[in-house]
Coordinates of C-alpha atoms in Angstrom, one line a residue:
X34 CA 17.0 -4.8 -15.0
X35 CA 19.0 -8.0 -15.9
X36 CA 20.5 -8.5 -19.3
X37 CA 19.1 -11.1 -21.6
X38 CA 22.3 -11.5 -23.6
X39 CA 23.6 -14.6 -21.8
X40 CA 22.6 -16.9 -19.0
X41 CA 24.9 -17.8 -16.1
X42 CA 23.1 -20.6 -14.2
X43 CA 25.9 -21.3 -11.8
X44 CA 26.7 -19.7 -8.4
X45 CA 24.6 -18.6 -5.4
X46 CA 24.6 -14.9 -6.2
X47 CA 21.7 -12.5 -5.5
X48 CA 19.3 -12.1 -8.4
X49 CA 20.2 -8.4 -8.6
X50 CA 24.0 -8.6 -8.2
X51 CA 24.9 -8.8 -11.8
X52 CA 23.3 -7.0 -14.7
X53 CA 24.7 -9.6 -17.2
X54 CA 22.5 -12.5 -16.1
X55 CA 18.8 -13.2 -15.9
X56 CA 16.9 -12.0 -12.8
X57 CA 15.8 -15.4 -11.9
X58 CA 18.9 -17.5 -12.2
X59 CA 19.4 -20.6 -10.0
X60 CA 20.7 -19.6 -6.6
X61 CA 22.5 -22.9 -6.2
X62 CA 23.4 -25.9 -8.4
X63 CA 21.3 -28.1 -6.2
X64 CA 18.1 -26.3 -7.3
X65 CA 18.5 -27.3 -10.9
X66 CA 16.1 -30.0 -11.9
X67 CA 18.1 -32.8 -13.8
X68 CA 15.0 -33.3 -16.0
X69 CA 15.3 -29.7 -17.2
X70 CA 19.0 -29.8 -18.2
X71 CA 18.0 -28.3 -21.6
X72 CA 15.5 -25.6 -22.4
X73 CA 12.1 -26.6 -23.6
X74 CA 12.1 -27.4 -27.3
X75 CA 10.0 -25.5 -29.8
X76 CA 8.9 -26.4 -33.2
X77 CA 10.5 -24.3 -35.9
X78 CA 7.1 -23.2 -37.3
X79 CA 5.3 -22.6 -33.9
X80 CA 6.0 -19.2 -32.4
X81 CA 8.9 -16.7 -32.7
X82 CA 10.9 -15.9 -29.5
X83 CA 8.9 -13.9 -27.1
X84 CA 10.1 -10.6 -25.8
X85 CA 8.8 -7.2 -24.9
X86 CA 7.5 -5.3 -27.9
X87 CA 9.0 -1.8 -27.9
X88 CA 8.0 0.8 -30.4
X89 CA 4.8 1.3 -32.3
X90 CA 2.2 -1.4 -31.9
X91 CA -0.6 -2.2 -34.4
X92 CA -4.3 -1.9 -33.5
X93 CA -5.6 -5.2 -32.2
X94 CA -9.1 -6.7 -31.8
X95 CA -10.8 -3.8 -33.7
X96 CA -14.3 -5.5 -33.9
X97 CA -14.5 -5.8 -30.1
X98 CA -13.3 -2.3 -29.7
X99 CA -16.0 -1.0 -32.1
X100 CA -18.6 -3.0 -30.3
X101 CA -17.6 -1.5 -27.0
X102 CA -17.6 2.0 -28.4
X103 CA -21.0 1.5 -30.0
X104 CA -22.5 0.2 -26.8
X105 CA -21.0 3.1 -24.8
X106 CA -22.1 5.7 -27.3
X107 CA -25.6 4.2 -27.3
X108 CA -25.7 4.4 -23.5
X109 CA -24.8 8.1 -23.5
X110 CA -27.0 9.0 -26.5
X111 CA -30.1 7.4 -25.1
X112 CA -29.2 8.7 -21.7
X113 CA -29.1 12.3 -22.9
X114 CA -32.4 11.7 -24.6
X115 CA -33.8 10.4 -21.4
X116 CA -32.7 13.5 -19.5
X117 CA -34.2 15.9 -22.1
X118 CA -37.5 14.0 -22.3
X119 CA -37.9 13.4 -18.5
X120 CA -41.2 14.2 -16.9
X121 CA -40.8 16.2 -13.6
X122 CA -43.9 14.7 -12.3
X123 CA -42.1 11.4 -11.7
X124 CA -40.6 12.5 -8.4
X125 CA -44.1 13.3 -7.0
X126 CA -46.0 10.5 -8.7
X127 CA -47.2 9.1 -5.3
X128 CA -48.7 12.5 -4.4
X129 CA -51.1 12.6 -7.4
X130 CA -54.8 12.1 -6.7
X131 CA -57.6 11.4 -9.1
X132 CA -59.8 14.4 -10.0
X133 CA -63.3 13.3 -11.0
X134 CA -64.2 16.6 -12.5
X135 CA -61.4 16.4 -15.1
X136 CA -61.0 12.6 -15.1
X137 CA -57.3 13.0 -14.7
X138 CA -54.6 12.9 -12.0
X139 CA -53.7 16.2 -10.3
X140 CA -51.1 17.2 -7.8
X141 CA -52.3 18.7 -4.5
X142 CA -50.1 21.1 -2.4
X143 CA -47.7 19.5 0.0
X144 CA -45.1 20.4 2.6
X145 CA -41.8 18.8 3.6
X146 CA -39.3 19.2 6.3
X147 CA -35.7 18.2 7.0
X148 CA -34.0 17.3 10.2
X149 CA -30.5 16.3 11.1
X150 CA -28.6 15.1 14.1
X151 CA -25.0 14.7 15.1
X152 CA -23.0 12.6 17.6
X153 CA -19.7 13.0 19.4
X154 CA -19.1 9.4 18.5
X155 CA -18.6 10.5 14.9
X156 CA -15.7 12.7 15.8
X157 CA -13.6 9.8 17.3
X158 CA -14.5 7.6 14.3
X159 CA -13.4 10.2 11.7
X160 CA -10.1 10.9 13.5
X161 CA -9.4 7.2 13.8
X162 CA -10.1 6.5 10.1
X163 CA -8.0 9.5 9.1
X164 CA -5.0 8.4 11.2
X165 CA -5.4 4.8 9.8
X166 CA -5.4 6.2 6.2
X167 CA -2.2 8.2 6.9
X168 CA -0.5 5.2 8.5
X169 CA -1.5 2.8 5.7
X170 CA 1.2 4.2 3.4
X171 CA 4.1 3.6 5.7
X172 CA 2.8 0.2 6.6
X173 CA 2.6 -0.7 2.9
X174 CA 6.1 0.4 2.3
X175 CA 7.3 -1.6 5.4
X176 CA 5.7 -4.7 4.0
X177 CA 7.3 -4.0 0.6
X178 CA 10.7 -3.6 2.3
X179 CA 10.2 -6.8 4.2
X180 CA 9.5 -8.8 1.1
X181 CA 12.5 -7.3 -0.7
X182 CA 15.0 -8.2 2.0
X183 CA 13.5 -11.1 3.9
X184 CA 11.3 -12.9 1.4
X185 CA 12.9 -16.3 2.2
X186 CA 12.2 -16.0 6.0
X187 CA 8.7 -14.8 5.4
X188 CA 7.9 -17.6 3.0
X189 CA 9.3 -20.4 5.2
X190 CA 7.7 -19.0 8.3
X191 CA 4.3 -18.9 6.6
X192 CA 4.2 -22.3 4.9
X193 CA 3.6 -24.3 8.1
X194 CA 0.4 -22.3 8.8
X195 CA -1.0 -23.7 5.5
X196 CA -1.1 -27.1 7.3
X197 CA -1.6 -26.1 10.9
X198 CA -4.6 -23.7 10.5
X199 CA -6.7 -26.1 8.3
X200 CA -5.9 -29.0 10.7
X201 CA -6.9 -26.9 13.7
X202 CA -10.2 -25.8 12.1
X203 CA -10.9 -29.4 11.1
X204 CA -10.5 -30.7 14.6
X205 CA -12.3 -27.7 16.1
X206 CA -15.5 -28.2 14.1
X207 CA -15.5 -31.9 14.8
X208 CA -15.2 -31.4 18.6
X209 CA -17.7 -28.5 18.5
X210 CA -20.2 -30.6 16.6
X211 CA -19.7 -33.5 19.0
X212 CA -20.4 -31.2 22.0
X213 CA -23.3 -29.3 20.4
X214 CA -26.7 -31.0 20.8
X215 CA -28.3 -29.9 17.6
X216 CA -25.3 -30.6 15.4
X217 CA -24.7 -34.0 17.0
X218 CA -28.2 -35.1 16.2
X219 CA -28.4 -33.5 12.7
X220 CA -25.0 -34.8 11.6
X221 CA -24.4 -38.5 12.6
X222 CA -21.1 -39.6 13.9
X223 CA -20.3 -41.7 10.9
X224 CA -20.7 -38.7 8.5
X225 CA -18.6 -36.5 10.8
X226 CA -15.8 -39.0 10.8
X227 CA -16.0 -39.3 7.0
X228 CA -15.8 -35.6 6.6
X229 CA -12.9 -35.3 9.2
X230 CA -10.9 -38.0 7.4
X231 CA -11.7 -36.5 4.0
X232 CA -10.4 -33.0 5.1
X233 CA -7.3 -34.5 6.6
X234 CA -6.8 -36.4 3.3
X235 CA -6.9 -33.1 1.4
X236 CA -4.5 -31.6 3.9
X237 CA -2.2 -34.5 3.4
X238 CA -2.4 -34.1 -0.4
X239 CA -1.5 -30.4 0.0
X240 CA 1.4 -31.3 2.3
X241 CA 2.6 -33.8 -0.3
X242 CA 2.4 -31.1 -3.0
X243 CA 4.5 -28.8 -0.9
X244 CA 7.1 -31.5 -0.2
X245 CA 7.2 -32.6 -3.8
X246 CA 7.7 -29.0 -4.9
X247 CA 10.4 -27.8 -2.4
X248 CA 12.5 -26.6 -5.3
X249 CA 9.6 -24.5 -6.5
X250 CA 9.4 -22.9 -3.1
X251 CA 12.9 -21.5 -3.9
X252 CA 11.5 -20.2 -7.2
X253 CA 8.6 -18.7 -5.3
X254 CA 11.0 -16.9 -3.0
X255 CA 13.0 -15.5 -5.9
X256 CA 9.8 -14.4 -7.7
X257 CA 8.4 -12.7 -4.6
X258 CA 11.7 -10.9 -4.0
X259 CA 12.0 -9.8 -7.6
X260 CA 8.4 -8.7 -7.7
X261 CA 8.8 -6.6 -4.6
X262 CA 11.9 -5.0 -6.1
X263 CA 10.0 -4.4 -9.4
X264 CA 7.2 -2.7 -7.6
X265 CA 9.6 -0.6 -5.5
X266 CA 11.3 0.5 -8.7
X267 CA 7.9 1.4 -10.2
X268 CA 6.2 2.7 -7.1
X269 CA 4.3 5.1 -9.2
X270 CA 1.9 2.2 -10.1
X271 CA 0.4 2.5 -6.6
X272 CA -0.6 6.1 -7.4
X273 CA -1.6 5.7 -11.1
X274 CA -4.0 2.7 -10.6
X275 CA -6.3 4.5 -8.2
X276 CA -6.5 7.4 -10.6
X277 CA -7.9 4.9 -13.2
X278 CA -10.5 4.0 -10.6
X279 CA -11.4 7.6 -10.2
X280 CA -11.7 7.9 -14.0
X281 CA -14.1 5.0 -14.0
X282 CA -16.2 6.7 -11.3
X283 CA -16.2 9.8 -13.5
X284 CA -17.3 7.6 -16.4
X285 CA -20.0 6.0 -14.4
X286 CA -21.4 9.2 -12.9
X287 CA -23.3 10.4 -16.0
X288 CA -24.5 6.8 -16.7
X289 CA -26.0 6.7 -13.2
X290 CA -27.6 10.1 -13.7
X291 CA -29.0 8.8 -17.0
X292 CA -30.4 5.7 -15.3
X293 CA -32.2 7.8 -12.7
X294 CA -33.7 10.2 -15.2
X295 CA -34.7 7.4 -17.6
X296 CA -37.2 6.3 -14.9
X297 CA -38.7 9.8 -15.2
X298 CA -39.8 9.0 -18.8
X299 CA -43.5 8.3 -18.5
X300 CA -46.6 9.8 -17.2
X301 CA -49.1 9.6 -14.3
X302 CA -52.3 7.9 -15.5
X303 CA -55.5 7.0 -13.7
X304 CA -56.1 3.3 -13.2
X305 CA -59.4 1.7 -12.0
X306 CA -59.1 -0.4 -8.9
X307 CA -61.1 -3.6 -9.3
X308 CA -62.8 -5.5 -6.5
X309 CA -64.0 -2.5 -4.5
X310 CA -67.6 -2.8 -5.6
X311 CA -67.8 0.7 -6.9
X312 CA -66.0 2.9 -9.4
X313 CA -62.7 3.9 -7.9
X314 CA -59.5 5.2 -9.5
X315 CA -56.0 5.7 -8.3
X316 CA -53.0 7.4 -9.9
X317 CA -50.0 5.3 -11.0
X318 CA -46.8 6.1 -12.7
X319 CA -46.3 4.3 -16.1
X320 CA -42.9 4.2 -17.7
X321 CA -42.3 4.3 -21.4
X322 CA -41.7 0.9 -23.0
X323 CA -38.0 1.7 -24.0
X324 CA -36.9 2.3 -20.4
X325 CA -36.2 -1.4 -19.4
X326 CA -34.3 -1.9 -22.6
X327 CA -32.1 1.1 -21.8
X328 CA -31.5 -0.2 -18.3
X329 CA -30.3 -3.5 -19.8
X330 CA -27.9 -1.6 -22.2
X331 CA -26.6 0.7 -19.5
X332 CA -26.0 -2.2 -17.0
X333 CA -24.2 -4.3 -19.6
X334 CA -22.1 -1.2 -20.5
X335 CA -21.2 -0.7 -16.8
X336 CA -20.3 -4.3 -16.2
X337 CA -18.2 -4.4 -19.3
X338 CA -16.5 -1.1 -18.5
X339 CA -15.7 -2.1 -14.9
X340 CA -14.2 -5.4 -16.1
X341 CA -12.3 -3.6 -18.8
X342 CA -10.8 -1.2 -16.3
X343 CA -9.7 -4.1 -14.1
X344 CA -8.0 -5.7 -17.1
X345 CA -6.5 -2.4 -18.1
X346 CA -4.9 -2.2 -14.7
X347 CA -3.4 -5.6 -15.2
X348 CA -2.2 -4.6 -18.6
X349 CA -0.5 -1.4 -17.2
X350 CA 1.1 -3.3 -14.4
X351 CA 2.4 -6.1 -16.7
X352 CA 3.7 -3.7 -19.4
X353 CA 5.5 -1.6 -16.8
X354 CA 7.1 -4.5 -15.0
X355 CA 8.0 -6.3 -18.2
X356 CA 9.9 -3.2 -19.4
X357 CA 11.7 -3.1 -16.1
X358 CA 12.5 -6.8 -16.3
X359 CA 13.8 -7.0 -19.9
X360 CA 15.9 -3.9 -19.7
X361 CA 19.6 -3.7 -18.7
X362 CA 20.5 -2.0 -15.4
X363 CA 22.5 0.6 -17.2
X364 CA 19.6 1.5 -19.5
X365 CA 16.7 1.6 -17.0
X366 CA 13.3 2.2 -18.8
X367 CA 12.0 5.7 -18.7
X368 CA 8.3 6.7 -18.8
X369 CA 7.4 3.0 -18.7
X370 CA 4.1 3.7 -16.9
X371 CA 3.2 6.3 -19.5
X372 CA 4.1 3.9 -22.3
X373 CA 1.9 1.1 -20.8
X374 CA -1.0 3.5 -20.4
X375 CA -0.6 4.6 -24.0
X376 CA -0.7 1.0 -25.2
X377 CA -3.5 0.0 -22.9
X378 CA -5.8 2.8 -24.0
X379 CA -4.4 3.0 -27.5
X380 CA -3.6 0.2 -30.0
X381 CA -4.3 -2.6 -27.5
X382 CA -7.6 -1.2 -26.1
X383 CA -9.5 -3.7 -28.2
X384 CA -7.6 -6.5 -26.6
X385 CA -8.3 -5.0 -23.1
X386 CA -12.0 -4.8 -24.0
X387 CA -12.0 -8.4 -25.2
X388 CA -10.4 -9.5 -21.9
X389 CA -12.9 -7.3 -20.0
X390 CA -15.8 -8.9 -21.9
X391 CA -14.6 -12.4 -21.0
X392 CA -14.2 -11.5 -17.3
X393 CA -17.6 -9.7 -17.3
X394 CA -19.3 -12.9 -18.6
X395 CA -17.4 -15.0 -16.1
X396 CA -18.4 -12.8 -13.2
X397 CA -22.1 -12.7 -14.3
X398 CA -22.2 -16.5 -14.7
X399 CA -20.5 -17.0 -11.3
X400 CA -23.0 -14.7 -9.7
X401 CA -25.8 -16.7 -11.2
X402 CA -24.3 -20.0 -10.1
X403 CA -23.7 -18.8 -6.5
X404 CA -27.0 -17.0 -5.9
X405 CA -29.4 -18.8 -8.1
X406 CA -32.3 -20.5 -6.3
X407 CA -32.4 -24.3 -6.8
X408 CA -35.5 -26.5 -6.9
X409 CA -36.0 -28.9 -4.1
X410 CA -35.2 -32.0 -6.2
X411 CA -32.0 -30.3 -7.5
X412 CA -30.5 -29.7 -4.1
X413 CA -28.1 -32.1 -2.5
X414 CA -24.9 -33.8 -3.5
X415 CA -25.5 -33.7 -7.3
X416 CA -26.1 -29.9 -7.2
X417 CA -23.0 -29.4 -5.1
X418 CA -20.9 -31.4 -7.6
X419 CA -22.4 -29.3 -10.5
X420 CA -21.6 -26.0 -8.8
X421 CA -18.1 -27.2 -8.0
X422 CA -17.5 -28.1 -11.7
X423 CA -18.9 -24.8 -12.8
X424 CA -16.7 -22.8 -10.4
X425 CA -13.7 -24.9 -11.5
X426 CA -14.3 -24.0 -15.2
X427 CA -14.9 -20.4 -14.4
X428 CA -11.7 -20.3 -12.3
X429 CA -9.8 -21.9 -15.1
X430 CA -11.0 -19.3 -17.6
X431 CA -10.1 -16.5 -15.1
X432 CA -6.6 -18.1 -14.7
X433 CA -5.9 -18.3 -18.4
X434 CA -7.4 -14.8 -19.1
X435 CA -5.1 -13.3 -16.5
X436 CA -2.0 -14.7 -18.2
X437 CA -3.4 -13.8 -21.6
X438 CA -3.7 -10.1 -20.8
X439 CA -0.1 -10.3 -19.4
X440 CA 1.1 -11.8 -22.7
X441 CA -0.7 -9.1 -24.6
X442 CA 0.9 -6.4 -22.5
X443 CA 4.3 -7.9 -23.2
X444 CA 4.1 -8.8 -26.9
X445 CA 1.3 -6.5 -28.2
X446 CA -0.5 -9.4 -29.7
X447 CA -4.3 -9.7 -30.1
X448 CA -6.4 -11.5 -27.5
X449 CA -6.8 -14.8 -29.4
X450 CA -3.1 -14.9 -30.4
X451 CA -2.0 -14.1 -26.8
X452 CA -4.4 -16.7 -25.5
X453 CA -2.9 -19.4 -27.7
X454 CA 0.6 -18.4 -26.6
X455 CA -0.5 -18.4 -23.0
X456 CA -1.9 -22.0 -23.4
X457 CA 1.4 -23.1 -24.9
X458 CA 3.4 -21.6 -22.0
X459 CA 1.0 -22.9 -19.3
X460 CA 1.0 -26.4 -20.9
X461 CA 4.8 -26.5 -20.2
X462 CA 4.7 -24.7 -16.8
X463 CA 1.2 -25.2 -15.4
X464 CA 2.1 -26.8 -12.1
X465 CA 4.7 -24.2 -11.4
X466 CA 2.3 -21.3 -12.2
X467 CA -0.4 -22.7 -10.0
X468 CA 2.0 -23.4 -7.1
X469 CA 3.8 -20.1 -7.3
X470 CA 0.5 -18.2 -7.4
X471 CA -1.1 -20.2 -4.6
X472 CA 1.8 -19.9 -2.2
X473 CA 2.6 -16.2 -2.9
X474 CA -1.0 -15.1 -2.7
X475 CA -1.8 -17.0 0.5
X476 CA 1.4 -15.6 2.1
X477 CA 0.5 -12.0 1.2
X478 CA -3.1 -12.4 2.4
X479 CA -1.8 -13.8 5.7
X480 CA 0.6 -10.9 6.2
X481 CA -2.0 -8.2 5.7
X482 CA -4.5 -10.0 7.9
X483 CA -2.1 -10.4 10.8
X484 CA -0.9 -6.8 10.4
X485 CA -4.5 -5.5 10.3
X486 CA -5.5 -7.6 13.4
X487 CA -2.5 -6.2 15.4
X488 CA -3.4 -2.7 14.3
X489 CA -7.0 -3.2 15.4
X490 CA -5.8 -4.4 18.8
X491 CA -3.6 -1.3 19.1
X492 CA -6.5 1.0 18.2
X493 CA -8.6 -0.6 20.9
X494 CA -5.9 -0.1 23.5
X495 CA -5.4 3.5 22.5
X496 CA -9.1 4.4 22.5
X497 CA -9.5 2.7 25.9
X498 CA -6.9 5.1 27.3
X499 CA -7.7 8.4 25.6
X500 CA -11.4 8.1 24.7
X501 CA -14.6 8.0 26.7
X502 CA -16.2 5.5 24.2
X503 CA -17.8 2.4 25.6
X504 CA -18.7 -0.5 23.5
X505 CA -18.5 1.8 20.4
X506 CA -14.8 1.5 20.8
X507 CA -14.9 -2.0 19.3
X508 CA -17.0 -0.7 16.4
X509 CA -14.4 2.0 15.7
X510 CA -11.5 -0.5 15.9
X511 CA -13.4 -2.8 13.5
X512 CA -13.8 0.0 11.0
X513 CA -10.1 0.9 11.3
X514 CA -9.2 -2.8 10.7
X515 CA -11.5 -2.8 7.7
X516 CA -10.0 0.3 6.2
X517 CA -6.4 -0.9 6.7
X518 CA -7.1 -4.3 5.2
X519 CA -8.8 -2.6 2.2
X520 CA -5.7 -0.5 1.6
X521 CA -3.3 -3.4 2.2
X522 CA -5.5 -5.6 0.1
X523 CA -5.1 -3.1 -2.8
X524 CA -1.4 -3.3 -2.3
X525 CA -1.5 -7.1 -2.4
X526 CA -3.7 -7.1 -5.5
X527 CA -1.1 -5.0 -7.3
X528 CA 1.9 -7.0 -6.0
X529 CA 0.1 -10.2 -7.0
X530 CA -0.2 -9.0 -10.5
X531 CA 3.5 -8.1 -10.5
X532 CA 4.3 -11.6 -9.3
X533 CA 2.3 -13.1 -12.2
X534 CA 4.1 -10.8 -14.6
X535 CA 7.5 -11.8 -13.2
X536 CA 6.6 -15.4 -13.5
X537 CA 5.6 -15.0 -17.1
X538 CA 8.9 -13.1 -17.8
X539 CA 10.8 -15.9 -16.1
X540 CA 9.0 -18.5 -18.2
X541 CA 9.9 -16.5 -21.3
X542 CA 13.6 -16.5 -20.2
X543 CA 13.4 -20.3 -19.6
X544 CA 11.8 -20.9 -23.0
X545 CA 14.7 -19.0 -24.6
X546 CA 17.2 -21.2 -22.7
X547 CA 18.4 -18.5 -20.3
X548 CA 16.8 -19.9 -17.1
X549 CA 16.6 -23.6 -16.3
X550 CA 15.2 -23.9 -12.8
X551 CA 12.4 -26.3 -13.4

């Protein structure tokens, strides 16, 4: 939208009022940090100026791409073999009995039946969910309009809750534990006071961070406003990204079928039961030895593919928004979504697979850390510290990876090169990136939670007046709340990625000397 030819840091104009200045220019001279009176310096031999790479892009990260393709082809090839070699007896393995005359397992005749039932409760539930799904679109557009035109009011109205809500919860648990008999005896008063003071200390530190970064709140407001405008200008992203999810389901469907049929590769064999005092056999199903290995390959493929699709969505969002950001208003980008899709699943697909592999490993390790059973001697404070350190490292990798794929979408660089450029940028703007992301994400989550709660209350009131449901009414309202929060959560997920992309574009402008806010 805004021109990159020159920067005009003076004046309190709207970020979209002039096409000849950067999108994120200082709204007032008071916002300019004196310590940043000049743009960040670069070494002559470090990196060329960063901008969106238009035109044909070279193929990146080819080895990772080949590895992903080989793994996917192996999954499908062995899956097809599993279907063709399946043993139909697997579905009735429990029905086989041992025949002494033939010393083998045989299948006796059996009957089956099917029954079904229905309920009037289902009708009210379906209608409520259908209406909720229809209203989710207008509600999403209303939130987008609110952020476009009243971002400043929304941000400043939400920030006090970052202090009030944790303080209230801290006092509430302290009083509740003091009143509760079991908690009062299990948790001594001295420990409760230490925890209370420690939590208030963390709240105080967070309050100090907010006060010390008031100028970054203005930056957050501008970025949220620009991100909402960018998403409104590329509203097709909200429709394209679910289609990618449908494509992933279509990709997973045959793999799931292959996994099911792979368990049918084996045979029913008689096995002697020991400890009965006499010769007794039972029929058991024995899988072929390659089935567990195929399960491992297929599950790795599915985890990697799911993570890759998530990174592809970020790539498409970033590429589309970056084209919008770095183009002049009089030459609005055309077919930007199509161009981003072509790059994501074309020359940069290896980079996307690399990012997906990284995030797949992070999610698996995080699941192991969170759900792994600990020995008795490993439990306690030391174990808690280790888990916190592990989660911190994983969160840091996730944070850097997200900006890496954004850089790759903008510049067309490979994963390692984009990661290096990301590190250099975050090294200069790390606090701003964390602050902007934290404030904007918490605000968006708070908005959708409050809207969903009000909607659930309205559903309860309507059902009480027009429906004969009893206590089931609250269950229906809870499902309506869940459906709305899922839809709005998807919207927040997309907008959050747009905000990250806008921040990176802003940092690129600042590095080029066009924006000096920090």
